[in-house]
XYZ file of C-alpha atoms in Angstrom:
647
model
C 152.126 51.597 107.496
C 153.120 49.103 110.006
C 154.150 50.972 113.421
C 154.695 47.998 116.132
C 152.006 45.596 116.979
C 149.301 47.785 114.625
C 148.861 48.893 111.268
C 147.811 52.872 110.519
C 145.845 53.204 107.121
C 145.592 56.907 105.875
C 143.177 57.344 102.813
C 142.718 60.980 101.112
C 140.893 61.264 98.138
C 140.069 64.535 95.865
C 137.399 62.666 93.792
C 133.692 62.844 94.564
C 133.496 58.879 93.385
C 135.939 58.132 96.268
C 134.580 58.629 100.001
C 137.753 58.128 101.774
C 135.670 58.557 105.490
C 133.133 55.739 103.632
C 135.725 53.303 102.862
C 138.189 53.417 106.185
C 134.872 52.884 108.379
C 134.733 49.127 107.376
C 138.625 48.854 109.050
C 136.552 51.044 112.153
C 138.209 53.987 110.883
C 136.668 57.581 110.727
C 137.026 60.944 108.650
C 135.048 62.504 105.710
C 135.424 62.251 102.093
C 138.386 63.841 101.236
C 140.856 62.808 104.537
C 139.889 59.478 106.699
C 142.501 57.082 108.920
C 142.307 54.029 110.826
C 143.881 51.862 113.349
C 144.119 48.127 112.473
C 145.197 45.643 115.653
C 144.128 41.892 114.378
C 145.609 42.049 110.785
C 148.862 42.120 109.404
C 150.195 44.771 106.643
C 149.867 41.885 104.090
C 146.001 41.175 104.935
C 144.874 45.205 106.097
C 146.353 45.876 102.425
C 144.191 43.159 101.305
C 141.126 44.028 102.501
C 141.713 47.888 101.414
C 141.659 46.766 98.052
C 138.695 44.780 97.991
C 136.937 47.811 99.785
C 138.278 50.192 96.885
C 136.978 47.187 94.355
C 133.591 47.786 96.110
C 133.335 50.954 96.770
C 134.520 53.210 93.801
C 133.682 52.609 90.527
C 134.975 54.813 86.958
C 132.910 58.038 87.169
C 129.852 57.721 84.680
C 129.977 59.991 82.326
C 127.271 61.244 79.425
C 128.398 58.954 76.734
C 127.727 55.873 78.923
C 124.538 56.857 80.257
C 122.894 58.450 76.873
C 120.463 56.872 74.947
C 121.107 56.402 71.327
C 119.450 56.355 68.535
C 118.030 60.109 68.742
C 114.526 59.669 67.954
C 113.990 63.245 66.429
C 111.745 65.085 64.151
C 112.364 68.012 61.401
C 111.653 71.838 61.977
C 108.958 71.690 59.699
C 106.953 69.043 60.971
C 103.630 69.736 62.420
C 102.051 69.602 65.753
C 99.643 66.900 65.011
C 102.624 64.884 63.676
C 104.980 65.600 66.439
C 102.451 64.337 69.096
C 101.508 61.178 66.895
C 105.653 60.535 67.308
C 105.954 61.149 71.190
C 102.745 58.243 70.995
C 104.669 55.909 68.944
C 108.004 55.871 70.925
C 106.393 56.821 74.257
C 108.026 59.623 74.817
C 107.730 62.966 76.741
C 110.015 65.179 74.533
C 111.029 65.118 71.324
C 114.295 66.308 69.893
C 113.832 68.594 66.726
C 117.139 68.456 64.343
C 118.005 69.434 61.191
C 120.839 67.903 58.731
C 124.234 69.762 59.303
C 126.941 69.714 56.424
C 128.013 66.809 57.013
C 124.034 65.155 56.938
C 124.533 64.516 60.406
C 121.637 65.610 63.012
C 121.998 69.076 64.103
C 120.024 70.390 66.811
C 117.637 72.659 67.144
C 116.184 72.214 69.974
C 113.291 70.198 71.448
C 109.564 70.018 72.009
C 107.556 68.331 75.324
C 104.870 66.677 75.365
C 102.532 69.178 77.519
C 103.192 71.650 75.315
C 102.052 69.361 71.766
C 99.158 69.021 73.877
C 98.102 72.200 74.872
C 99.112 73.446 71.545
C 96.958 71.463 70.027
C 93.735 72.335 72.484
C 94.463 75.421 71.148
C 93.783 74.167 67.777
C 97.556 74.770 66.322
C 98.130 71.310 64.987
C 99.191 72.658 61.378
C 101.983 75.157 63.679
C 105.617 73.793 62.977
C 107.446 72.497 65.971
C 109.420 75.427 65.730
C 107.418 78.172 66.550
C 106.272 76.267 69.917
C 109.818 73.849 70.796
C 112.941 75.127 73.327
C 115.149 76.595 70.896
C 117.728 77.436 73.330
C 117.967 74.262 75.164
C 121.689 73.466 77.354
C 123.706 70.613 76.408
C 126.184 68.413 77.563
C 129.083 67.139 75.642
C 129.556 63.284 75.996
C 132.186 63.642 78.611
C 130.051 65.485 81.049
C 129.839 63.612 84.536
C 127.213 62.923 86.561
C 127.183 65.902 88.521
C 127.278 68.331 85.607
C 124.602 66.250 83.819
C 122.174 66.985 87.171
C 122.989 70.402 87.543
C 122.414 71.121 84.081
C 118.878 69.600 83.877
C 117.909 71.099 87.739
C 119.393 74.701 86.998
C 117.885 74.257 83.611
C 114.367 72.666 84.598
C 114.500 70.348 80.971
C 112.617 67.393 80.348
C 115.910 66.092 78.227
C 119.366 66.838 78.070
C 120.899 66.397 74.286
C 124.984 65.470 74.154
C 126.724 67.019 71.518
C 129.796 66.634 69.683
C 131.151 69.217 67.436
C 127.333 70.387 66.630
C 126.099 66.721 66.540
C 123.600 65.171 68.509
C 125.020 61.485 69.861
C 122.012 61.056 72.237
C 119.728 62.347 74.927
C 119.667 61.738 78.943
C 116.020 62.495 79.703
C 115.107 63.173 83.962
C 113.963 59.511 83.881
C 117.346 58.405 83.011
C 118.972 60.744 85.978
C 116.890 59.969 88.726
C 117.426 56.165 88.112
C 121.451 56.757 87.855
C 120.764 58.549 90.882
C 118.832 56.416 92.733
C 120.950 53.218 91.860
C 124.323 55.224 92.531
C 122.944 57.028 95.125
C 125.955 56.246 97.924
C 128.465 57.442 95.599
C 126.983 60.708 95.411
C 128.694 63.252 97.775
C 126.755 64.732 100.059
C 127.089 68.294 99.322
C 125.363 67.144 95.652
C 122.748 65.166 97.271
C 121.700 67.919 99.499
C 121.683 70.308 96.189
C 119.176 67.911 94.492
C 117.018 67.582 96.961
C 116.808 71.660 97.396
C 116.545 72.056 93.466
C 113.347 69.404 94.013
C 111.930 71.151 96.635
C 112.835 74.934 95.511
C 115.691 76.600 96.538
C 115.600 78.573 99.863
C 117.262 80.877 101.374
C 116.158 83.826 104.388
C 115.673 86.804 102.978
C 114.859 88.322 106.534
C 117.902 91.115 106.605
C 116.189 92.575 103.250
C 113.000 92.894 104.524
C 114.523 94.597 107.724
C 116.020 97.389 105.836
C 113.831 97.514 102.887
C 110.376 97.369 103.970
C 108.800 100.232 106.045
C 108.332 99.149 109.545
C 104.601 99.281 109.013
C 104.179 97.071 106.039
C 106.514 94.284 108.078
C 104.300 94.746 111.006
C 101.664 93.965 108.781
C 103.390 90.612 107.232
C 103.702 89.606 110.730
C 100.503 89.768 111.860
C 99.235 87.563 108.255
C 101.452 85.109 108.920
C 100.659 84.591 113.044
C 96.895 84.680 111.448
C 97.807 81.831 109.020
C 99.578 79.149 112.227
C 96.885 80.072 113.936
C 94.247 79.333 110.741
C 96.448 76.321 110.186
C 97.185 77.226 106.513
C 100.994 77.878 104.896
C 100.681 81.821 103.730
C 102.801 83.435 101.091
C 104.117 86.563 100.440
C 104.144 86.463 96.112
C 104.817 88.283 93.134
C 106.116 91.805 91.951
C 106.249 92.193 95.838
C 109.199 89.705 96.675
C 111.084 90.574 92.944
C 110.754 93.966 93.896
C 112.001 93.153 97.087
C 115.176 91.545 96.077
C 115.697 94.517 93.600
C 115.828 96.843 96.361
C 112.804 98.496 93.972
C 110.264 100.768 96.318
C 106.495 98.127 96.119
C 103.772 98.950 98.700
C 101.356 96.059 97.108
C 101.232 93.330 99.042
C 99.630 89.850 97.515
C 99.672 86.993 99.928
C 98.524 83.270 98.925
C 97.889 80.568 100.996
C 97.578 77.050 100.373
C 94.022 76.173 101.939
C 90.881 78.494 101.564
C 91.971 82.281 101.343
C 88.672 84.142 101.969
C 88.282 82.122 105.237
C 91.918 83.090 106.185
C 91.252 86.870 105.569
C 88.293 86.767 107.366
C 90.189 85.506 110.585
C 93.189 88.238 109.602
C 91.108 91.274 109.521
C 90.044 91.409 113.627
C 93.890 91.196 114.140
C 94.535 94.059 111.289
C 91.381 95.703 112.404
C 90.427 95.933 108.796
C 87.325 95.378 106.473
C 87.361 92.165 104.539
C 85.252 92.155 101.081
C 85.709 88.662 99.700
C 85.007 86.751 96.383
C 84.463 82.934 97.469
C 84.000 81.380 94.179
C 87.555 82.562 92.920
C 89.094 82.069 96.914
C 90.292 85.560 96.897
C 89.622 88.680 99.476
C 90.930 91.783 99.796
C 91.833 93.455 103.271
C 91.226 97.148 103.545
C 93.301 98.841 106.963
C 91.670 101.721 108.661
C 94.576 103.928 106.588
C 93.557 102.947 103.185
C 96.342 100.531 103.308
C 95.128 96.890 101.057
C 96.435 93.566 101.133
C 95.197 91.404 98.137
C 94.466 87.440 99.525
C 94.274 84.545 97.446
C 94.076 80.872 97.497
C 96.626 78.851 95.739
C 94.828 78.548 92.284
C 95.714 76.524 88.965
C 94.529 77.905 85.293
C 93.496 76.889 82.416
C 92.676 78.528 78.662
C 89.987 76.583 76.606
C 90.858 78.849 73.925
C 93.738 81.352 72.839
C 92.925 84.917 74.292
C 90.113 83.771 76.846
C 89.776 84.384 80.415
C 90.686 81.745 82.684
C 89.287 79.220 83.807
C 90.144 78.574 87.669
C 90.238 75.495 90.030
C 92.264 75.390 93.407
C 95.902 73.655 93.529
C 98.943 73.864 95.339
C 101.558 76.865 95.808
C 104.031 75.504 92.961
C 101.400 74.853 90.526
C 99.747 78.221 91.563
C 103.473 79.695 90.809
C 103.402 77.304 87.143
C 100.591 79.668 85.998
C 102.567 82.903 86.113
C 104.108 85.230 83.512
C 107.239 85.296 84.029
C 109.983 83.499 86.219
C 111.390 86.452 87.622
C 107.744 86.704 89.320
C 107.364 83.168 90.707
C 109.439 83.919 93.831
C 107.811 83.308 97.128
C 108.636 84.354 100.621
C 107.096 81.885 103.584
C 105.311 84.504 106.279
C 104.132 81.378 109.019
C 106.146 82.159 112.340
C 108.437 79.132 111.818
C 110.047 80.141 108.657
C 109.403 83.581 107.993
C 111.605 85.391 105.549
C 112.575 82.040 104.390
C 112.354 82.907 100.210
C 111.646 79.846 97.766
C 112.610 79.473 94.384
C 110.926 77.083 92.195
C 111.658 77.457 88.973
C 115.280 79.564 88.426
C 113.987 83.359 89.278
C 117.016 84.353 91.375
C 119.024 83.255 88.317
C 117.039 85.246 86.199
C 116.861 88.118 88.102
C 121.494 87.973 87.684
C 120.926 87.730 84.393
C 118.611 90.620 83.798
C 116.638 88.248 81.727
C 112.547 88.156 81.138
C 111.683 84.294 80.788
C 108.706 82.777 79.765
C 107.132 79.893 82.158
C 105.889 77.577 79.181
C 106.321 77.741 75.494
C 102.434 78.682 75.067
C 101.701 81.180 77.655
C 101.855 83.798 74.760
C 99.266 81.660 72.967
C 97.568 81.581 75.748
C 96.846 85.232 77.508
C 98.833 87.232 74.575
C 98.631 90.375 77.268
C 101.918 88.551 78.719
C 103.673 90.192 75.761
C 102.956 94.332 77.311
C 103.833 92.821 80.245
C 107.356 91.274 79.350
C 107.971 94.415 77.181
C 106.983 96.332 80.206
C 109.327 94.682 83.102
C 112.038 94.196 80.093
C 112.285 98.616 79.788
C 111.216 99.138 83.644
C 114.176 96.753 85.422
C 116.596 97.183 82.166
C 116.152 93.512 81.092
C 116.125 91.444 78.120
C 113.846 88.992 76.534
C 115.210 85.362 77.032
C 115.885 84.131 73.032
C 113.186 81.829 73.483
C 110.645 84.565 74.944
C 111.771 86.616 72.197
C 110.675 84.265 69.483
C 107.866 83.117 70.900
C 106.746 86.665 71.141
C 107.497 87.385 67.278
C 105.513 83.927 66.683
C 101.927 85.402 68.737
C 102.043 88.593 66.993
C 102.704 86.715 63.688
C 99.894 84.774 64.030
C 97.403 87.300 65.076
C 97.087 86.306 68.673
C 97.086 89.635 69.787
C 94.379 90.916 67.432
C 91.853 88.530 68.863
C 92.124 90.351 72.615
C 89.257 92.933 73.737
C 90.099 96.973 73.368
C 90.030 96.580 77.102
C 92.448 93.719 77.690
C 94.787 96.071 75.339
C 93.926 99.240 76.941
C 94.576 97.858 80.695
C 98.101 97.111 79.490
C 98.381 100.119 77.448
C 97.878 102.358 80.186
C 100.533 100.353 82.525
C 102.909 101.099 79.447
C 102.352 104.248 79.356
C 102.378 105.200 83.104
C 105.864 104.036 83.451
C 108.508 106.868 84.100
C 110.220 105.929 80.681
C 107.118 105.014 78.099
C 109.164 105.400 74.984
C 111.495 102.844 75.062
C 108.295 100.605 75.935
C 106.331 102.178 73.269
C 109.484 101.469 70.671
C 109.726 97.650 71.727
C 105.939 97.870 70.754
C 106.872 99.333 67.278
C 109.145 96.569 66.797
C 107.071 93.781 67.419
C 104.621 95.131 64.998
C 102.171 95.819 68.057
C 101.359 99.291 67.387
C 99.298 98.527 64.508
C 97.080 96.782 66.771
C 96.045 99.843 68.262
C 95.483 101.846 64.633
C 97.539 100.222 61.390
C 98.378 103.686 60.464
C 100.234 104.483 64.259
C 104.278 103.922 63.710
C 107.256 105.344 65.812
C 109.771 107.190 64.301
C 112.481 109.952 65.154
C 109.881 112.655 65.656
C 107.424 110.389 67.723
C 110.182 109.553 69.863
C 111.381 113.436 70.569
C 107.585 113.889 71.469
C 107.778 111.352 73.848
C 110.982 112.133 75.289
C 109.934 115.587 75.854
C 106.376 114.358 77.126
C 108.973 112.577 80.225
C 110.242 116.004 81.148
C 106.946 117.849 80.692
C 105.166 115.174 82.961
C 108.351 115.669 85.650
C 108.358 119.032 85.601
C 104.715 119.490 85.962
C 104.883 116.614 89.143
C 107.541 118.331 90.675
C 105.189 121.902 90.594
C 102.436 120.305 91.664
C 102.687 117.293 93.674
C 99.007 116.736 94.719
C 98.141 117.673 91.276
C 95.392 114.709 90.094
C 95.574 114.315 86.033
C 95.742 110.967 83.953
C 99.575 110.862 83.144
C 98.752 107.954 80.846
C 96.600 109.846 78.891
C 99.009 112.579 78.510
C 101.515 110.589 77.175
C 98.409 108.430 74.633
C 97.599 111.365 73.370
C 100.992 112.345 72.475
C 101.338 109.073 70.676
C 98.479 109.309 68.513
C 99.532 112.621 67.608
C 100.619 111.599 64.003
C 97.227 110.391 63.556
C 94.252 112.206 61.209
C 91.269 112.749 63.589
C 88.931 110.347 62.228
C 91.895 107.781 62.705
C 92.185 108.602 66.081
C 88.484 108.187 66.655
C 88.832 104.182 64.994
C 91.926 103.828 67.591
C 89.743 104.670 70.628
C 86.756 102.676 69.417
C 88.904 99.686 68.729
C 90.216 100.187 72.225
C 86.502 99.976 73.554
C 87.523 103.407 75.601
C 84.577 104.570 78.067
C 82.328 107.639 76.545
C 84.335 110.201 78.690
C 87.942 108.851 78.135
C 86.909 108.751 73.796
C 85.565 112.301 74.137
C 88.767 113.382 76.069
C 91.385 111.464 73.098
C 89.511 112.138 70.017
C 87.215 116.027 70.367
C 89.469 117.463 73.341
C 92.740 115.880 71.797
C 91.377 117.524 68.209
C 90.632 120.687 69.959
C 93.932 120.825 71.644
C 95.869 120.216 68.426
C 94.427 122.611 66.637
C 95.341 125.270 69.186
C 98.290 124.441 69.344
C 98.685 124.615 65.147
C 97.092 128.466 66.319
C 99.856 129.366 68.628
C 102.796 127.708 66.080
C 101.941 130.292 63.560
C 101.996 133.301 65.559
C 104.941 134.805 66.364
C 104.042 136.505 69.418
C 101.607 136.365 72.129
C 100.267 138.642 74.355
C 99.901 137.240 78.108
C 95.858 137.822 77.823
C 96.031 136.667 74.297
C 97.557 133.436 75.300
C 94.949 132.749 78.040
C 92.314 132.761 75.568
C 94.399 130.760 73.566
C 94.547 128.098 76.093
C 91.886 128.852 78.866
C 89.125 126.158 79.175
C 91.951 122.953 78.384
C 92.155 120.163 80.950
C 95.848 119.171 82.547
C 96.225 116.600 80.264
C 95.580 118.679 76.995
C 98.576 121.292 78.140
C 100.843 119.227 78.613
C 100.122 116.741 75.790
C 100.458 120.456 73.950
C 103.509 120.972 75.497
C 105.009 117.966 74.066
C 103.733 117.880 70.987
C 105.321 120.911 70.222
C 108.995 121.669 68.593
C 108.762 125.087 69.675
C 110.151 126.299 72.641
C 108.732 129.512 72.644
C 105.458 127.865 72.316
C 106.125 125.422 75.441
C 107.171 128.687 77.514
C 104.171 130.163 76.553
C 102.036 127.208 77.984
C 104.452 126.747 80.782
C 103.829 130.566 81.781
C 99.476 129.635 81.255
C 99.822 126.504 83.767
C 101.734 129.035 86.229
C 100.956 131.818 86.495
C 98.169 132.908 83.970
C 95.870 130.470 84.949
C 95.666 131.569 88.366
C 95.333 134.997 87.635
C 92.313 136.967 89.057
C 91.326 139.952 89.071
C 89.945 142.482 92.303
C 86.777 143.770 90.404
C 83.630 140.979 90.907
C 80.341 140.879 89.474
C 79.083 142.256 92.974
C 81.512 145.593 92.292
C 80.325 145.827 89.012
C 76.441 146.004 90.207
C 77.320 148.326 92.564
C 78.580 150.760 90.077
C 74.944 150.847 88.928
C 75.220 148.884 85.608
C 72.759 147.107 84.678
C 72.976 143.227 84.906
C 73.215 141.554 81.304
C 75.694 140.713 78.609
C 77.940 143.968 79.689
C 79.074 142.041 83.234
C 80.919 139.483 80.887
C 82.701 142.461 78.748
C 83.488 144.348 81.708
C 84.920 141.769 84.068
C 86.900 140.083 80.533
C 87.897 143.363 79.747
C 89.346 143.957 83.242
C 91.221 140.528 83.700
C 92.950 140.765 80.427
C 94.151 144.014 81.322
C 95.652 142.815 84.083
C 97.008 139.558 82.952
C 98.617 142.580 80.248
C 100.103 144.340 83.216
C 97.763 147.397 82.325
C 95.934 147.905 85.583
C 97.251 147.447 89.356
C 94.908 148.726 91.853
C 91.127 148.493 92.358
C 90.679 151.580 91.105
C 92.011 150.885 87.860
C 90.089 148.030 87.350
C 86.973 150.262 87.753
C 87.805 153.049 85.879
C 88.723 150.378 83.128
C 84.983 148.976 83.933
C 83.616 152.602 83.055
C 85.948 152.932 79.623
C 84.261 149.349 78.787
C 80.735 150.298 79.454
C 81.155 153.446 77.022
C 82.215 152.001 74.598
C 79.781 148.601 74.844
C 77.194 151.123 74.794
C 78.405 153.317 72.382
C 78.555 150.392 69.907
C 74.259 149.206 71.017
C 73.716 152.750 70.184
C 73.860 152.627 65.917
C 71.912 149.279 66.294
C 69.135 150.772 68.623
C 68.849 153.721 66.242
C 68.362 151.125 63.296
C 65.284 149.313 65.412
């Protein structure tokens, strides 16, 4: 618009392929994307108007979108095709993934998802090259239809973390945009990108961050925070980046109560420690080939230390074989996404929480996700674990995590473990407040039989473990510095439906240690078949119900107590844990010498006879309890008297 000697040029623009601010700068103009202006003083309206369009010519171009940016022809493989095979294809065509489709109805390619390169390679380390594709390949994989633009196309492979994006039309596959092809568009187009997009990448590259300060504030006891602080003003002044990691930080953003601090730093974590514990004034017992220490406070208090490690399996099942690395390759060698989350403790950025690889996504979605497509293959105890967080937080196995958990215990992975890779889990399982449900994703997965074939979960084992959560919760409520093994409680309840010589192949398949066997399969037996005792009877004295039970561990009653349908029958060993149990009586061996009997088998009759009696309610006062002592050594030695007479 020409206003006097000058010519005003207004630009607004609501696409991300037009920077109006961009543009009107050339005409020394100023603004931002979406609203610019300008004052022009040498031109006329005919030649500013000009010169606007060739800037518009120059400047914007028709938004890209997935159909012009795909590359066509798929190359893709079948379902069925091996892992040997698929790797001698990604060879051929040089490629890093490779798409895995089936013919729809029409014979067209229909996806089913797609397989990378690292994982046909570690698959076949592993030996699987006669696996199908599809037990390993991402069978869940996002897609793009082929008018996608160029910012949905990034987000979708960031948000996503895939090696290649497939475009598909009414079920079809028209082609694939791998990262490659992205971060050339990107690169090339890169001034057409908006700002607020460019700034995303370049977060999604480097993790996403965000200060998670506030939470730790009002979630973390001022003691443990205290603590934090002092690690990380230890770790500027080591010169090292420290970490908080793990269940810690998830816990932490689940507002879930978790006192056990892990802390890795990139750089050499025993040396770290060592300069820490002066500060903490703690002890410091470190393992330098692994780069790992633990700090032990005064109070009992322990932070775990580790350097930034990378792992490696050289067969399925094995230990690990370690070498150091950085923090996001440390993070690679995880579980489980949702434990990859990191929270920076150095003085410059602390609180400041990093997210590599999706967690906080995750953690929305109440989903358990699997880092890579073998880490079942790999360390098969992954699958306790992800059944374990999956019934603790009220999550769900991804799809994908979910068949590739099927596809381990299908293939036997599982078997091939040690009794006492199992039995660590096991016990985690079985500790939690709400075992059952973990004990019935077990069932499902076929993952029982791995501890006996014969152990199942039906109806009835699930009432016994329900009622094993109360008995366990009332019992902690009672008696709060009680020490028992919960876990074993709740074992023993499972293997209830088991013979006793079955029992005994469970516990030596589990490799238990010679107390823990002798407490599941001859205490457990012992236990059971007092309990079969007390079902039959229909009544009970109090004294005859502390023979019944006297001599059983903590564990054994209430295992007992939850084995049994009865109710009577758990009131009866609810009433032993009590009261009976701690039931004396006034009379002692000291009384009974002094009342001139003679010391021998009669002290036991005398002082049983007197405790049952009052357990019964039959005697109150001292004095009862020795004229009771008198009645008992009459007859005792009215009864010695035929057999003396026979001598």
């Amino acid at each position: 618009a020409r206003m006097g000697p000058t010519v005003h040029v207004i630009g607004r623009s609501r696409l991300p392929e037009v920077d109006a601010g961009r543009i009107l700068s050339a005409l020394g103009g100023a603004g931002h994307p979406q609203a610019a202006s300008a004052v022009v003083k040498d031109m006329d309206l005919y030649k500013t108007a000009e010169k606007v369009e060739r800037l518009l010519v120059k400047n914007v171009k028709p938004r890209q979108k997935a159909r012009d940016i795909m590359s066509r022809p798929v190359i893709r493989t079948r379902p069925e095709t091996t892992i040997a095979e698929a790797g001698r294809l990604m060879t051929h065509y040089n490629i890093n993934a490779l798409v895995v489709a089936e013919a729809g109805p029409g014979g067209e390619p229909a996806l089913s998802g797609f397989i990378s390169r690292q994982v046909v390679e570690k698959a076949l380390q592993h030996h699987l090259e006669t696996a199908p594709v599809t037990e390993y390949m991402t069978s869940d994989p996002a897609v793009v239809g082929p008018e996608a633009d160029l910012v949905e196309i990034q987000r979708t492979i960031l948000e996503r973390k895939q090696r290649i994006l497939p475009v598909v039309e009414n079920g079809v596959i028209l082609g694939v945009i791998t990262r490659t092809d992205l971060l050339n568009i990107m690169v090339n187009e890169s001034y057409r990108i908006p700002e607020e997009e460019r700034m995303a990448l370049e977060r999604s590259l480097r993790g996403r961050s965000r200060s998670v300060l506030p939470q730790m504030r009002e979630r973390l006891a001022p003691r443990i925070l205290e603590i934090v602080k002092i690690l990380g003003e230890a770790a500027d002044r080591a010169g090292v980046s420290a970490y908080l990691v793990g269940g810690f930080v998830r816990d932490l953003l689940l507002s879930h109560k978790n006192e056990d601090v892990d802390i890795v730093v990139e750089g050499d974590g025993a040396a770290f420690a060592r300069l820490a514990a002066p500060r903490l004034g703690a002890r410091v017992h470190t393992h330098e080939i692994f780069g790992t220490a633990v700090l032990s406070l005064p109070d009992g208090f322990k932070v775990d230390v580790a350097s930034a490690r990378f792992e490696y399996y050289e067969a399925p099942g094995s230990l690990p074989e370690v070498e150091k690395s950085s923090l996001k390759l440390d993070l690679y060698r995880r579980d489980f996404t949702i434990n990859t989350l990191v929270v920076e403790i150095n003085a410059a950025r602390f609180g400041s929480l990093l997210d590599f690889f999706g967690a906080q996504q995750d953690l929305k979605n109440k989903t358990i996700q699997v880092m890579h497509n073998l880490s079942f293959v790999e360390d098969p105890t992954r699958i306790f674990r992800a059944i374990r967080f999956e019934q603790r937080f009220g999550f769900s196995l991804g799809r994908l995590t979910a068949g590739l958990v099927a596809n381990a215990v299908k293939r036997g992975f599982v078997q091939r473990l040690s009794g006492k890779r199992i039995m660590t889990e096991l016990k985690l399982i079985l500790s939690e407040e709400t075992p059952a449900r973990a004990v019935k994703r077990l069932h499902q997965y076929g993952l029982l039989s791995v501890i006996h074939p014969s152990l199942s979960f039906d109806d009835a084992a699930d009432a016994r473990l329900a009622r094993a959560k109360n008995v366990i919760a009332w019992f902690d409520l009672l008696y709060l510095e009680k020490s028992y093994l919960r876990w074993a409680t709740v074992f023993c309840v499972l293997l209830h439906g088991l013979s006793a010589r079955e029992v005994e192949a469970a516990c030596r398949r589990l490799e238990l240690s010679p107390r823990l066997f002798k407490m599941m399969a001859e205490d457990r037996r012992d236990a059971k078949s007092r309990l079969k005792d007390l079902e039959r009877r229909k009544s009970l004295r109090p004294s005859e119900l502390y023979r019944a039970l006297s001599g059983l561990s903590t564990e054994m009653l209430l295992y007992m107590m939850a084995a049994t349908g009865k109710e009577p029958v758990r009131q009866g060993i609810s009433l032993y844990i009590t009261r009976l149990s701690r039931t004396t009586a006034l009379l002692r061996g000291g009384d009974v010498k002094k009342m001139g009997f003679p010391v021998g088998p009669l002290y036991r009759k005398i002082l049983d006879a007197v405790l049952w009696a009052r357990l019964d309610g039959e005697v109150e006062t001292m004095e009862d309890e020795m004229n009771l002592a008198r009645r008992t050594a009459g007859e005792y030695e009215t009864t010695l008297a035929p057999k003396a007479a026979g001598k």
